[in-house]
Coordinates of C-alpha atoms and ligand atoms in Angstrom, one line a residue:
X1 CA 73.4 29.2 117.6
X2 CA 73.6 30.3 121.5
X3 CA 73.3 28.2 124.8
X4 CA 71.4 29.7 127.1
X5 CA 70.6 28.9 131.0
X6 CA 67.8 30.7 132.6
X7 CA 67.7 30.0 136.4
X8 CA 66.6 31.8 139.7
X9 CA 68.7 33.6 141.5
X10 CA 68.8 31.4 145.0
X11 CA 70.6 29.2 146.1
X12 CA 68.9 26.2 144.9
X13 CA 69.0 28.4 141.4
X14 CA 72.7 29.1 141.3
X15 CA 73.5 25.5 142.4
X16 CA 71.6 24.2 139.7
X17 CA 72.4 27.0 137.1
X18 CA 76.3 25.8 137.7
X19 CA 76.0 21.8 136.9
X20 CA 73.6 22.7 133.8
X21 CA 76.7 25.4 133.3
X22 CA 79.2 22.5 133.6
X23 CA 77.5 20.4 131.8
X24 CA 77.1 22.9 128.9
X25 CA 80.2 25.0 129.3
X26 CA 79.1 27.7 126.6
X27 CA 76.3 28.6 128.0
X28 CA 75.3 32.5 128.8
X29 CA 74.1 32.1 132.2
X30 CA 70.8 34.5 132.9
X31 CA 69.4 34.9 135.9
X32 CA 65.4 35.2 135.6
X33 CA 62.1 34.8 138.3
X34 CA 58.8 33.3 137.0
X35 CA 57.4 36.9 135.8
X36 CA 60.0 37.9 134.1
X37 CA 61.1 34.4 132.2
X38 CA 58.4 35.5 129.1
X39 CA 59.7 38.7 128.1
X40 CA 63.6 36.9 129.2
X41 CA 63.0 34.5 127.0
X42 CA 62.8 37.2 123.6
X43 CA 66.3 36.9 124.0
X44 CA 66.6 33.7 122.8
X45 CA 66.9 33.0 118.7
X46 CA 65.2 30.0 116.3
X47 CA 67.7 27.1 116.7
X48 CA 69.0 28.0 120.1
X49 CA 69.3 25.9 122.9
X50 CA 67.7 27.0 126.3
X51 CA 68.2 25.5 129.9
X52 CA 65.6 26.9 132.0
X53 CA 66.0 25.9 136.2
X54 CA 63.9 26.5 139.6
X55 CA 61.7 28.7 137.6
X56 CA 57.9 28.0 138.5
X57 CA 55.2 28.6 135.4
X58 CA 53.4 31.7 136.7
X59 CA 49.7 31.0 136.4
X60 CA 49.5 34.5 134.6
X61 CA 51.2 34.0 131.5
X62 CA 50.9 30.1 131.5
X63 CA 49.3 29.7 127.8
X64 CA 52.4 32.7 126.7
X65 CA 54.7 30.5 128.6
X66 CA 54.0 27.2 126.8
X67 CA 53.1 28.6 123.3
X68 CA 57.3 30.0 123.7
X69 CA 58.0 26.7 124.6
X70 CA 56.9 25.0 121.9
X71 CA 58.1 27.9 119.6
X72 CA 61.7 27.3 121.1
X73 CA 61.5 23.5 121.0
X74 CA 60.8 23.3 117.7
X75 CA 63.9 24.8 115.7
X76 CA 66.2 24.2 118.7
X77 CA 66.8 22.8 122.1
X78 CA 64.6 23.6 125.6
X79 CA 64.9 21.5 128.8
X80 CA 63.0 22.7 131.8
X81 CA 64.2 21.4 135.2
X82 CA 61.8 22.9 137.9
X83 CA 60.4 21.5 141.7
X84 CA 57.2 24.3 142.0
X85 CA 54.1 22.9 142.0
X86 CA 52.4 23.2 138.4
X87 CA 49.7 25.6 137.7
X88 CA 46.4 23.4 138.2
X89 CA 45.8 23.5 134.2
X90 CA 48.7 22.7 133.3
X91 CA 50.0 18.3 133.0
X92 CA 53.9 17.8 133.0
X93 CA 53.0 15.9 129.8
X94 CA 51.9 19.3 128.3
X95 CA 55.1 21.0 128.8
X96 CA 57.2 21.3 124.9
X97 CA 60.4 19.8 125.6
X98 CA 62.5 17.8 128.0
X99 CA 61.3 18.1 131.4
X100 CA 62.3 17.1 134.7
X101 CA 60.0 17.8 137.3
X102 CA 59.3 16.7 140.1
X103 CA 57.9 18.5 143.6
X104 CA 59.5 17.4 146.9
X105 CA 63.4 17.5 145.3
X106 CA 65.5 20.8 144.8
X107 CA 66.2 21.8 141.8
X108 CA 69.6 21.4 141.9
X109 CA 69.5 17.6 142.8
X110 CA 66.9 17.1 139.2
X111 CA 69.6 19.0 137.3
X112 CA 72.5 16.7 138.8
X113 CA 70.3 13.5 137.6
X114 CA 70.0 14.8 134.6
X115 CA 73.7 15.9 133.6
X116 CA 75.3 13.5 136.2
X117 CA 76.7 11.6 133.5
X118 CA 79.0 14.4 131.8
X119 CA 80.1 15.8 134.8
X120 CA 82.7 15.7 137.3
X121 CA 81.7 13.4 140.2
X122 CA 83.0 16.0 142.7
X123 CA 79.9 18.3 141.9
X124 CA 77.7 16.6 143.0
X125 CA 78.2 18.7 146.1
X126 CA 76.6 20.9 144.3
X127 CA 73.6 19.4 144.3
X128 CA 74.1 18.8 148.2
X129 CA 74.3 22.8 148.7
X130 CA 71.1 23.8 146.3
X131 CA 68.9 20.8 148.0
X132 CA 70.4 22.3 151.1
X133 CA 69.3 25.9 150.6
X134 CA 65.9 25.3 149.7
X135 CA 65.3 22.6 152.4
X136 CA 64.9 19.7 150.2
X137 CA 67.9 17.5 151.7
X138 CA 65.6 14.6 153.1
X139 CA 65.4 12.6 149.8
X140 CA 66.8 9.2 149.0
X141 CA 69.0 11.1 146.1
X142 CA 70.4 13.3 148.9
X143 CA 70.7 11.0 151.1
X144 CA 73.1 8.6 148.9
X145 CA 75.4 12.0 147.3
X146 CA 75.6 13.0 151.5
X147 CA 77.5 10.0 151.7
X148 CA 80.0 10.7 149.7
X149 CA 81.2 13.6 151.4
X150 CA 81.5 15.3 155.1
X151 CA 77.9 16.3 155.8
X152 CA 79.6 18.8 158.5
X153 CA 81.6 20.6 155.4
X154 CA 78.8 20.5 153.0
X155 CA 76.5 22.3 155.5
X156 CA 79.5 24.7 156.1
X157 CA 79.5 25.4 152.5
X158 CA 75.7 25.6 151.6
X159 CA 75.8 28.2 154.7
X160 CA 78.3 30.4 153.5
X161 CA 76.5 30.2 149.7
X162 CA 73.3 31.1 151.3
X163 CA 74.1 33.6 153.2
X164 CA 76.7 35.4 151.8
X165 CA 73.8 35.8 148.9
X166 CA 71.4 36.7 151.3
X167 CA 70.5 40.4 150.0
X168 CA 73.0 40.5 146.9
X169 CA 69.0 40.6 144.8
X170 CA 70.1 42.1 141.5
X171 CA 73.4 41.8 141.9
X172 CA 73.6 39.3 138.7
X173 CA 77.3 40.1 138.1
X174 CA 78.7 38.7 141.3
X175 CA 75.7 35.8 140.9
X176 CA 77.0 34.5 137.5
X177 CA 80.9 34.7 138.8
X178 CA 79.3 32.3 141.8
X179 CA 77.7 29.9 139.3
X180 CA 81.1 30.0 137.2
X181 CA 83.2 29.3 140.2
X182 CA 80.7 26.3 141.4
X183 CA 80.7 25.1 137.7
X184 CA 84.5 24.6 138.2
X185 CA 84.0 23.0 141.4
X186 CA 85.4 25.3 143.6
X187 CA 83.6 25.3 147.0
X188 CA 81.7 28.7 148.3
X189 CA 84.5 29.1 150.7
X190 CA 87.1 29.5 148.7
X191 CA 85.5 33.0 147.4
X192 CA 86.6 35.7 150.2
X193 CA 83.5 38.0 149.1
X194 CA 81.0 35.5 149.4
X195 CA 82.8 34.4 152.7
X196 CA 83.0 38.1 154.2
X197 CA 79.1 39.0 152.9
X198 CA 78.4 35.5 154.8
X199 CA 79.3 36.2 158.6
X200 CA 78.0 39.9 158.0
X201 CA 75.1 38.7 157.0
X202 CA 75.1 36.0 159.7
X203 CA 75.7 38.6 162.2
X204 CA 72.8 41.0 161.3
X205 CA 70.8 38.2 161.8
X206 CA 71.8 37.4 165.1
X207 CA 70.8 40.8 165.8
X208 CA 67.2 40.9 164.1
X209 CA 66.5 37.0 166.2
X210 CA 67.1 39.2 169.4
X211 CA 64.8 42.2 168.6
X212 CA 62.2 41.0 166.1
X213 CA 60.0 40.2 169.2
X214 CA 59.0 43.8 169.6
X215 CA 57.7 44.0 165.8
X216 CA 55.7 40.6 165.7
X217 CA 51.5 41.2 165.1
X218 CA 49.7 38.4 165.9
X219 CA 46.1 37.4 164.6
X220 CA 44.6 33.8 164.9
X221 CA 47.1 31.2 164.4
X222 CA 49.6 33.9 162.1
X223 CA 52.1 35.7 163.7
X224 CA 53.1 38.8 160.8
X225 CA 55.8 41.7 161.1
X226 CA 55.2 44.7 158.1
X227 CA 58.4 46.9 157.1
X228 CA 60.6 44.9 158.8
X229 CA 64.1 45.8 157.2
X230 CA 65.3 42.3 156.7
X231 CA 65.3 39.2 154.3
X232 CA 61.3 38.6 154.3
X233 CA 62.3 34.8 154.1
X234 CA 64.6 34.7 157.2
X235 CA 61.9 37.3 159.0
X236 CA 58.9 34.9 158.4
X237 CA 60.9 31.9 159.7
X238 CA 61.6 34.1 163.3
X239 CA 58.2 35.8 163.5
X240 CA 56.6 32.1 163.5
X241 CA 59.3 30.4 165.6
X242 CA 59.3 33.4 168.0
X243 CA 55.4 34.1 168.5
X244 CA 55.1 30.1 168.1
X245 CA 52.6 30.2 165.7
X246 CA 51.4 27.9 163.0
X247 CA 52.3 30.7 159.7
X248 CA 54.7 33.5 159.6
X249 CA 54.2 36.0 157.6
X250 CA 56.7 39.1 156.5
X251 CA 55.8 41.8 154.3
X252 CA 57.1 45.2 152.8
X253 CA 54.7 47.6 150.8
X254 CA 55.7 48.6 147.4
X255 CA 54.0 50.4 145.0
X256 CA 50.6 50.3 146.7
X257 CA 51.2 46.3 146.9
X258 CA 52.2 43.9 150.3
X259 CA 54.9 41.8 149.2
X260 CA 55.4 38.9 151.2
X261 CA 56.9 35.6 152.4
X262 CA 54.8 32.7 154.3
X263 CA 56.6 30.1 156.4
X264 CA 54.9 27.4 158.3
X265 CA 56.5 24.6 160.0
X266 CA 53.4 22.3 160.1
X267 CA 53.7 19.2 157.6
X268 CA 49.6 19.2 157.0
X269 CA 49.4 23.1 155.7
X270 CA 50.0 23.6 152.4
X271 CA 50.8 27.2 151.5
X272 CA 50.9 26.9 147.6
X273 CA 47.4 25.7 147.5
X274 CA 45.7 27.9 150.1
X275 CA 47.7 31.0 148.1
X276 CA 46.8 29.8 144.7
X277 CA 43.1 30.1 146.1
X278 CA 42.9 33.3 148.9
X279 CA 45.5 35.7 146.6
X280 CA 43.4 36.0 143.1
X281 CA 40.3 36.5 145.3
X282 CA 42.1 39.6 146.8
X283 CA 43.1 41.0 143.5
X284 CA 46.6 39.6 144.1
X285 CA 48.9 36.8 143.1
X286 CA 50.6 34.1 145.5
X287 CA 52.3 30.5 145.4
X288 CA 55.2 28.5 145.7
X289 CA 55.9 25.6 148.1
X290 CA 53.9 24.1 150.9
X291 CA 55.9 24.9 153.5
X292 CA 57.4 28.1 152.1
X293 CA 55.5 30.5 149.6
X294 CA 55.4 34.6 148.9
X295 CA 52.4 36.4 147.7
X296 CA 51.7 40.0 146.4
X297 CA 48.3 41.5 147.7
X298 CA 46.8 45.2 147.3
X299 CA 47.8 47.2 150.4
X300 CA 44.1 48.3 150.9
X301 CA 43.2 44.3 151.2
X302 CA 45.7 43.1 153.6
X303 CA 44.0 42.8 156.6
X304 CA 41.3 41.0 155.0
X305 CA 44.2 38.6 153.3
X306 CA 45.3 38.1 157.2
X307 CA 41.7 37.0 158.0
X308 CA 41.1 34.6 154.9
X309 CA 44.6 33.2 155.7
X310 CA 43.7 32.3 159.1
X311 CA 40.2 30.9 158.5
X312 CA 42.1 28.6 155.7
X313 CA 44.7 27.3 158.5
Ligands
MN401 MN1 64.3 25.9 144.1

């Protein structure tokens, strides 16, 4: 019988990957994104136990998805932590297993509610850095953990975590040995890789904020940069900040697709929903938060994803 934890590869992911990991010290850690977590989850054998956390149900393989579920729950053990908006079909009732989820709190901070009671109190820092990263630190959970610590060294710490993973992708070696070393409650800091990767990273961006100006499109109430050799996230957030507009949108072509990240910083736009609708129209996929989403569009369609965005906002 194996242990297994399947979790993203973010911040939020790796923070949460390392209290299920020291909750459940035997665990294989495997780092996984909502396509991939099907054909991930062949891996796993009748009568093992599976951690799955931060990975959204991809509308795509949903009915797959649950039908493993239930295969998995039956001879052994599954608990799925996740914060993504469901897909519109499926009820958190209909899920096989235990499952934690809630939209609006990281993943990380669901996972520390969950295993809080067999761990050492001093991680739940770590549940501090993973709501951090994925800008879910203004809930009451939060709130009461923040006091426990030095909200100056926390956000020091889910810095250097961030960014020193900030284009590390694949790099799932290095990722597991950060989820170990958070699991034994050392701090990101106290890694000298992660620390170095951090202020290079930190200092790259300082030089896209001072020249991303001269990339920026603009159309309607979206400000987008294409090919922009940088972390479509961070790019996204600067196109929108920088153009003042309501979305920002950063894309690279691959493979005849636009692969992208959305940012808006307006409370009342909800980027998950107006993706889930505009994307599959457009022969593409898209999703993920309200504030902060990614879709995957057909190069030839692009434009006219820009237009139906826009006419959505
Ligand atoms: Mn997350």
């Amino acid at each position: 019988m194996s242990e297994w934890i399947f979790t993203h590869g973010d911040g939020d992911g790796l923070c949460a990957g390392s209290i299920a990991l020291a909750a459940k010290p035997h665990s294989t850690v495997f780092f996984t994104h909502p396509v991939g977590l099907l054909e991930d989850l062949e891996q796993v054998k009748p009568g093992d136990s599976v951690i799955i956390c931060d990975i959204s149900l991809s509308q795509s393989h949903i009915s797959e998805i649950l039908e493993r579920f239930r295969e998995i729950s039956k001879t052994g053990n599954l608990i799925y932590i996740d914060h993504h908006p469901l897909p519109a079909s499926v009820k958190k009732q209909s899920i096989p297993g235990q499952v934690l989820h809630k939209t609006g709190s990281s993943a990380s901070e669901l996972a520390y509610i969950l295993f809080h009671g067999e761990l050492n109190p001093f991680l739940s820092r770590n549940a501090l850095y993973g709501a951090i990263a994925d800008y879910l630190d203004d809930t009451p959970v939060v709130h009461q953990l923040l006091k426990r610590w030095d909200k100056r060294t926390i956000y020091l710490e889910t810095g250097i975590l961030v960014q020193g993973i900030e284009g590390l992708k694949r790099d799932h070696e290095f990722k597991r040995h950060i989820v170990q070393n958070l699991a034994k409650n050392f701090p990101p800091s106290l890694d000298r890789r992660l620390l170095e990767l951090a202020i290079e990273n930190t200092h790259r961006e300082e030089v896209v904020i001072r020249e991303l100006k001269d990339y920026i499109q603009i159309y309607g109430k979206i400000a987008y940069v294409l090919n922009f050799p940088f972390s479509l996230g961070k790019t996204a957030i600067y196109a929108r900040a920088l153009a003042e507009k309501v979305v920002g949108v950063a894309g690279e072509e691959r493979k005849g697709f636009i692969d992208m990240s959305l940012r808006t910083g307006e409370e009342n736009v909800d980027l998950n929903n107006i993706l889930r609708d505009i994307a599959p129209r457009l022969g593409g996929s898209g999703g993920g938060h309200p504030a902060a989403a990614g879709a995957r569009i057909p190069k030839q369609n692009f434009q006219q994803f820009i237009r139906k965005l826009n006419e959505a906002l």
